[in-house]
């Protein structure tokens, strides 16, 4: 009924929504990864997951540490889990302020770059240029973007949103809440692991969540969706 994906998962979601074929999705993902790697090269960056703090103290800590360099909220994953990223020194300073503000756990993430921060704006610009050559099709399924946590009704807006997504916060919690508000009551996570299913339990435990990692999971999920 609705397609959405977290960060890189947006490309799978757009393919599922009929906007481009699988070969185009793979080509764009490869280009995006290379562009981000080049943008992050030689820059000391960090990402940290912050547990059990609301947005307000997180934003305050990022603002207070921004004199040292870029530090922003990268991901709104679910209640009690928000990720910050940016220049390593600034992220470390923000994490100290968050601990002082009552952040029970601030966990460094083992990643290769400051994903979804302004430090990757250049990568987004390169992706935007590559997207100019890509043919997009009309949506076969409604789609919600990370950038605004809202529906995109025309494929003409997709290219700009994918460009912005590289350096914008991932509003996953807000995206899921929008779907729930519109009556979605069953979510199917497709891919390795159950990370999004874990987020779902914290966003709305009453929603039904299915997970597909392999064919056995697929068959089980289809049976449940058909009410068998």
Short mmCIF file of C-alpha atoms in Angstrom, two decimals:
data_model
loop_
_atom_site.label_atom_id
_atom_site.label_comp_id
_atom_site.label_asym_id
_atom_site.label_seq_id
_atom_site.Cartn_x
_atom_site.Cartn_y
_atom_site.Cartn_z
CA UNK A 1 0.00 0.00 0.00
CA UNK A 2 2.91 2.35 0.81
CA UNK A 3 6.65 2.08 0.15
CA UNK A 4 9.37 3.58 2.33
CA UNK A 5 12.99 2.80 3.13
CA UNK A 6 15.57 4.02 5.61
CA UNK A 7 18.49 5.84 3.97
CA UNK A 8 19.89 3.46 1.33
CA UNK A 9 16.59 1.58 1.56
CA UNK A 10 14.89 4.44 -0.25
CA UNK A 11 16.28 3.09 -3.50
CA UNK A 12 14.64 -0.28 -2.87
CA UNK A 13 11.43 1.54 -1.96
CA UNK A 14 11.51 3.60 -5.16
CA UNK A 15 12.07 0.45 -7.19
CA UNK A 16 9.15 -1.22 -5.40
CA UNK A 17 7.04 1.87 -6.16
CA UNK A 18 7.81 1.53 -9.86
CA UNK A 19 9.91 4.68 -10.24
CA UNK A 20 12.96 2.93 -11.70
CA UNK A 21 14.08 -0.61 -12.47
CA UNK A 22 16.45 -2.74 -10.38
CA UNK A 23 19.45 -2.12 -12.64
CA UNK A 24 19.01 1.64 -12.25
CA UNK A 25 18.68 1.31 -8.48
CA UNK A 26 21.91 -0.70 -8.25
CA UNK A 27 23.78 1.72 -10.51
CA UNK A 28 22.65 4.73 -8.47
CA UNK A 29 23.50 3.05 -5.16
CA UNK A 30 27.02 2.30 -6.42
CA UNK A 31 27.49 5.89 -7.63
CA UNK A 32 26.10 7.30 -4.38
CA UNK A 33 28.43 5.14 -2.28
CA UNK A 34 31.50 6.16 -4.23
CA UNK A 35 30.56 9.85 -4.10
CA UNK A 36 30.06 9.69 -0.32
CA UNK A 37 33.35 7.85 0.17
CA UNK A 38 35.19 10.54 -1.80
CA UNK A 39 33.47 13.35 0.13
CA UNK A 40 34.40 11.80 3.49
CA UNK A 41 37.99 10.89 2.58
CA UNK A 42 40.63 12.45 4.81
CA UNK A 43 38.08 13.99 7.18
CA UNK A 44 37.88 12.86 10.80
CA UNK A 45 34.21 12.11 11.32
CA UNK A 46 32.02 10.15 13.71
CA UNK A 47 28.47 8.96 14.27
CA UNK A 48 26.93 8.18 17.65
CA UNK A 49 23.58 6.70 18.65
CA UNK A 50 22.01 8.50 21.60
CA UNK A 51 19.52 6.52 23.69
CA UNK A 52 16.72 7.77 25.89
CA UNK A 53 16.88 11.48 25.14
CA UNK A 54 14.35 13.61 23.28
CA UNK A 55 15.08 15.79 20.29
CA UNK A 56 15.30 19.08 22.19
CA UNK A 57 18.38 18.34 24.36
CA UNK A 58 19.99 16.62 21.39
CA UNK A 59 19.55 19.67 19.21
CA UNK A 60 20.81 21.91 22.02
CA UNK A 61 23.95 19.78 22.40
CA UNK A 62 24.62 19.86 18.66
CA UNK A 63 24.14 23.63 18.57
CA UNK A 64 26.48 24.11 21.55
CA UNK A 65 29.21 21.97 19.96
CA UNK A 66 28.88 23.42 16.46
CA UNK A 67 31.67 25.95 17.08
CA UNK A 68 34.07 23.02 16.70
CA UNK A 69 32.60 22.00 13.35
CA UNK A 70 29.64 20.26 11.78
CA UNK A 71 27.51 18.18 14.15
CA UNK A 72 23.87 17.41 13.37
CA UNK A 73 21.08 14.93 13.96
CA UNK A 74 21.46 12.28 11.25
CA UNK A 75 18.65 9.84 12.06
CA UNK A 76 15.36 9.95 13.93
CA UNK A 77 15.08 6.17 14.21
CA UNK A 78 12.47 5.70 16.92
CA UNK A 79 11.55 7.07 20.35
CA UNK A 80 14.67 6.89 22.50
CA UNK A 81 17.11 6.40 19.63
CA UNK A 82 18.50 9.31 17.65
CA UNK A 83 21.84 9.38 15.81
CA UNK A 84 24.19 12.37 15.61
CA UNK A 85 27.05 12.80 13.15
CA UNK A 86 29.65 15.22 11.85
CA UNK A 87 33.24 16.21 12.50
CA UNK A 88 34.72 13.84 15.10
CA UNK A 89 35.78 16.58 17.53
CA UNK A 90 32.37 18.25 17.43
CA UNK A 91 30.51 14.96 17.81
CA UNK A 92 32.64 14.05 20.83
CA UNK A 93 31.93 17.42 22.43
CA UNK A 94 28.20 17.02 21.79
CA UNK A 95 28.28 13.52 23.29
CA UNK A 96 29.83 14.87 26.51
CA UNK A 97 27.10 17.48 26.74
CA UNK A 98 24.47 14.81 26.16
CA UNK A 99 25.85 12.64 28.94
CA UNK A 100 25.73 15.66 31.24
CA UNK A 101 22.12 16.25 30.17
CA UNK A 102 21.13 12.74 31.25
CA UNK A 103 21.81 10.68 28.16
CA UNK A 104 22.05 7.20 29.60
CA UNK A 105 23.94 5.77 26.65
CA UNK A 106 25.89 7.43 23.86
CA UNK A 107 27.22 4.71 21.56
CA UNK A 108 29.88 5.25 18.85
CA UNK A 109 28.91 3.64 15.54
CA UNK A 110 31.43 1.81 13.40
CA UNK A 111 30.82 3.65 10.12
CA UNK A 112 33.04 5.09 7.41
CA UNK A 113 31.66 8.61 7.13
CA UNK A 114 29.42 11.39 8.52
CA UNK A 115 26.31 10.14 6.77
CA UNK A 116 23.35 12.50 6.45
CA UNK A 117 25.33 15.59 7.40
CA UNK A 118 26.27 18.76 5.54
CA UNK A 119 29.78 17.33 5.24
CA UNK A 120 28.40 15.21 2.38
CA UNK A 121 26.70 18.02 0.48
CA UNK A 122 29.27 17.65 -2.32
CA UNK A 123 28.33 13.98 -2.73
CA UNK A 124 24.70 15.00 -3.06
CA UNK A 125 25.63 17.48 -5.79
CA UNK A 126 27.44 14.75 -7.74
CA UNK A 127 24.47 12.43 -7.34
CA UNK A 128 22.16 15.20 -8.54
CA UNK A 129 24.18 15.49 -11.74
CA UNK A 130 24.08 11.72 -12.30
CA UNK A 131 20.32 11.68 -11.71
CA UNK A 132 19.76 14.10 -14.59
CA UNK A 133 20.41 11.21 -16.97
CA UNK A 134 17.98 8.83 -15.23
CA UNK A 135 14.50 8.18 -16.58
CA UNK A 136 11.81 8.03 -13.90
CA UNK A 137 8.35 6.52 -14.14
CA UNK A 138 5.05 7.30 -12.42
CA UNK A 139 4.45 5.81 -8.99
CA UNK A 140 2.62 2.50 -8.96
CA UNK A 141 2.54 2.65 -5.14
CA UNK A 142 2.49 5.70 -2.80
CA UNK A 143 5.93 6.53 -1.47
CA UNK A 144 7.19 8.47 1.56
CA UNK A 145 10.60 10.16 1.56
CA UNK A 146 13.11 10.33 4.42
CA UNK A 147 13.71 14.04 3.82
CA UNK A 148 10.22 15.32 4.65
CA UNK A 149 8.45 12.23 6.09
CA UNK A 150 5.72 12.97 3.57
CA UNK A 151 4.37 11.52 0.35
CA UNK A 152 5.97 12.31 -2.99
CA UNK A 153 3.21 12.50 -5.58
CA UNK A 154 5.23 13.13 -8.72
CA UNK A 155 8.44 11.47 -9.94
CA UNK A 156 9.74 14.90 -10.94
CA UNK A 157 10.44 15.63 -7.26
CA UNK A 158 12.36 12.39 -6.64
CA UNK A 159 15.68 13.52 -8.10
CA UNK A 160 15.90 16.61 -5.89
CA UNK A 161 14.89 14.63 -2.80
CA UNK A 162 17.54 11.97 -3.46
CA UNK A 163 20.12 14.73 -3.84
CA UNK A 164 19.05 16.30 -0.54
CA UNK A 165 18.79 12.96 1.25
CA UNK A 166 22.56 12.48 1.20
CA UNK A 167 23.05 15.43 3.57
CA UNK A 168 19.64 15.59 5.30
CA UNK A 169 18.31 13.95 8.46
CA UNK A 170 16.55 10.61 8.01
CA UNK A 171 13.06 11.11 9.45
CA UNK A 172 12.21 7.45 9.82
CA UNK A 173 10.13 7.68 12.98
CA UNK A 174 8.10 10.52 11.48
CA UNK A 175 7.64 8.55 8.24
CA UNK A 176 6.25 5.55 10.09
CA UNK A 177 3.99 7.77 12.21
CA UNK A 178 2.63 9.32 9.01
CA UNK A 179 1.79 5.90 7.61
CA UNK A 180 0.10 4.87 10.86
CA UNK A 181 -1.94 8.08 10.88
CA UNK A 182 -3.14 7.18 7.39
CA UNK A 183 -4.32 3.76 8.50
CA UNK A 184 -1.35 1.49 7.82
CA UNK A 185 -1.45 -1.27 10.44
CA UNK A 186 0.96 -3.88 9.02
CA UNK A 187 4.62 -3.32 8.15
CA UNK A 188 6.85 -5.73 6.22
CA UNK A 189 10.62 -5.31 6.62
CA UNK A 190 12.51 -6.80 3.67
CA UNK A 191 16.25 -7.31 4.00
CA UNK A 192 18.92 -8.67 6.34
CA UNK A 193 18.35 -8.29 10.06
CA UNK A 194 15.39 -6.96 12.04
CA UNK A 195 16.56 -3.43 12.80
CA UNK A 196 13.46 -1.69 11.46
CA UNK A 197 11.18 -4.19 13.18
CA UNK A 198 12.93 -3.25 16.43
CA UNK A 199 12.32 0.43 15.73
CA UNK A 200 8.68 -0.38 14.98
CA UNK A 201 8.12 -1.88 18.42
CA UNK A 202 9.22 1.42 19.97
CA UNK A 203 7.20 3.59 17.58
CA UNK A 204 3.93 1.66 17.87
CA UNK A 205 3.89 -1.77 19.47
CA UNK A 206 0.30 -2.35 18.34
CA UNK A 207 1.26 -2.39 14.65
CA UNK A 208 1.84 -5.79 13.09
CA UNK A 209 5.41 -6.27 11.84
CA UNK A 210 6.67 -9.01 9.53
CA UNK A 211 10.29 -9.61 8.56
CA UNK A 212 11.58 -11.20 5.35
CA UNK A 213 15.22 -12.30 5.09
CA UNK A 214 14.83 -15.45 2.97
CA UNK A 215 12.29 -17.49 1.03
CA UNK A 216 10.99 -19.26 4.13
CA UNK A 217 10.27 -15.88 5.72
CA UNK A 218 8.63 -14.75 2.48
CA UNK A 219 6.28 -17.71 2.37
CA UNK A 220 5.40 -17.29 6.03
CA UNK A 221 4.74 -13.56 5.58
CA UNK A 222 2.56 -14.14 2.51
CA UNK A 223 0.50 -16.70 4.40
CA UNK A 224 -0.03 -14.25 7.27
CA UNK A 225 -0.94 -11.40 4.92
CA UNK A 226 -3.48 -13.64 3.20
CA UNK A 227 -4.88 -14.69 6.58
CA UNK A 228 -4.02 -18.35 6.10
#
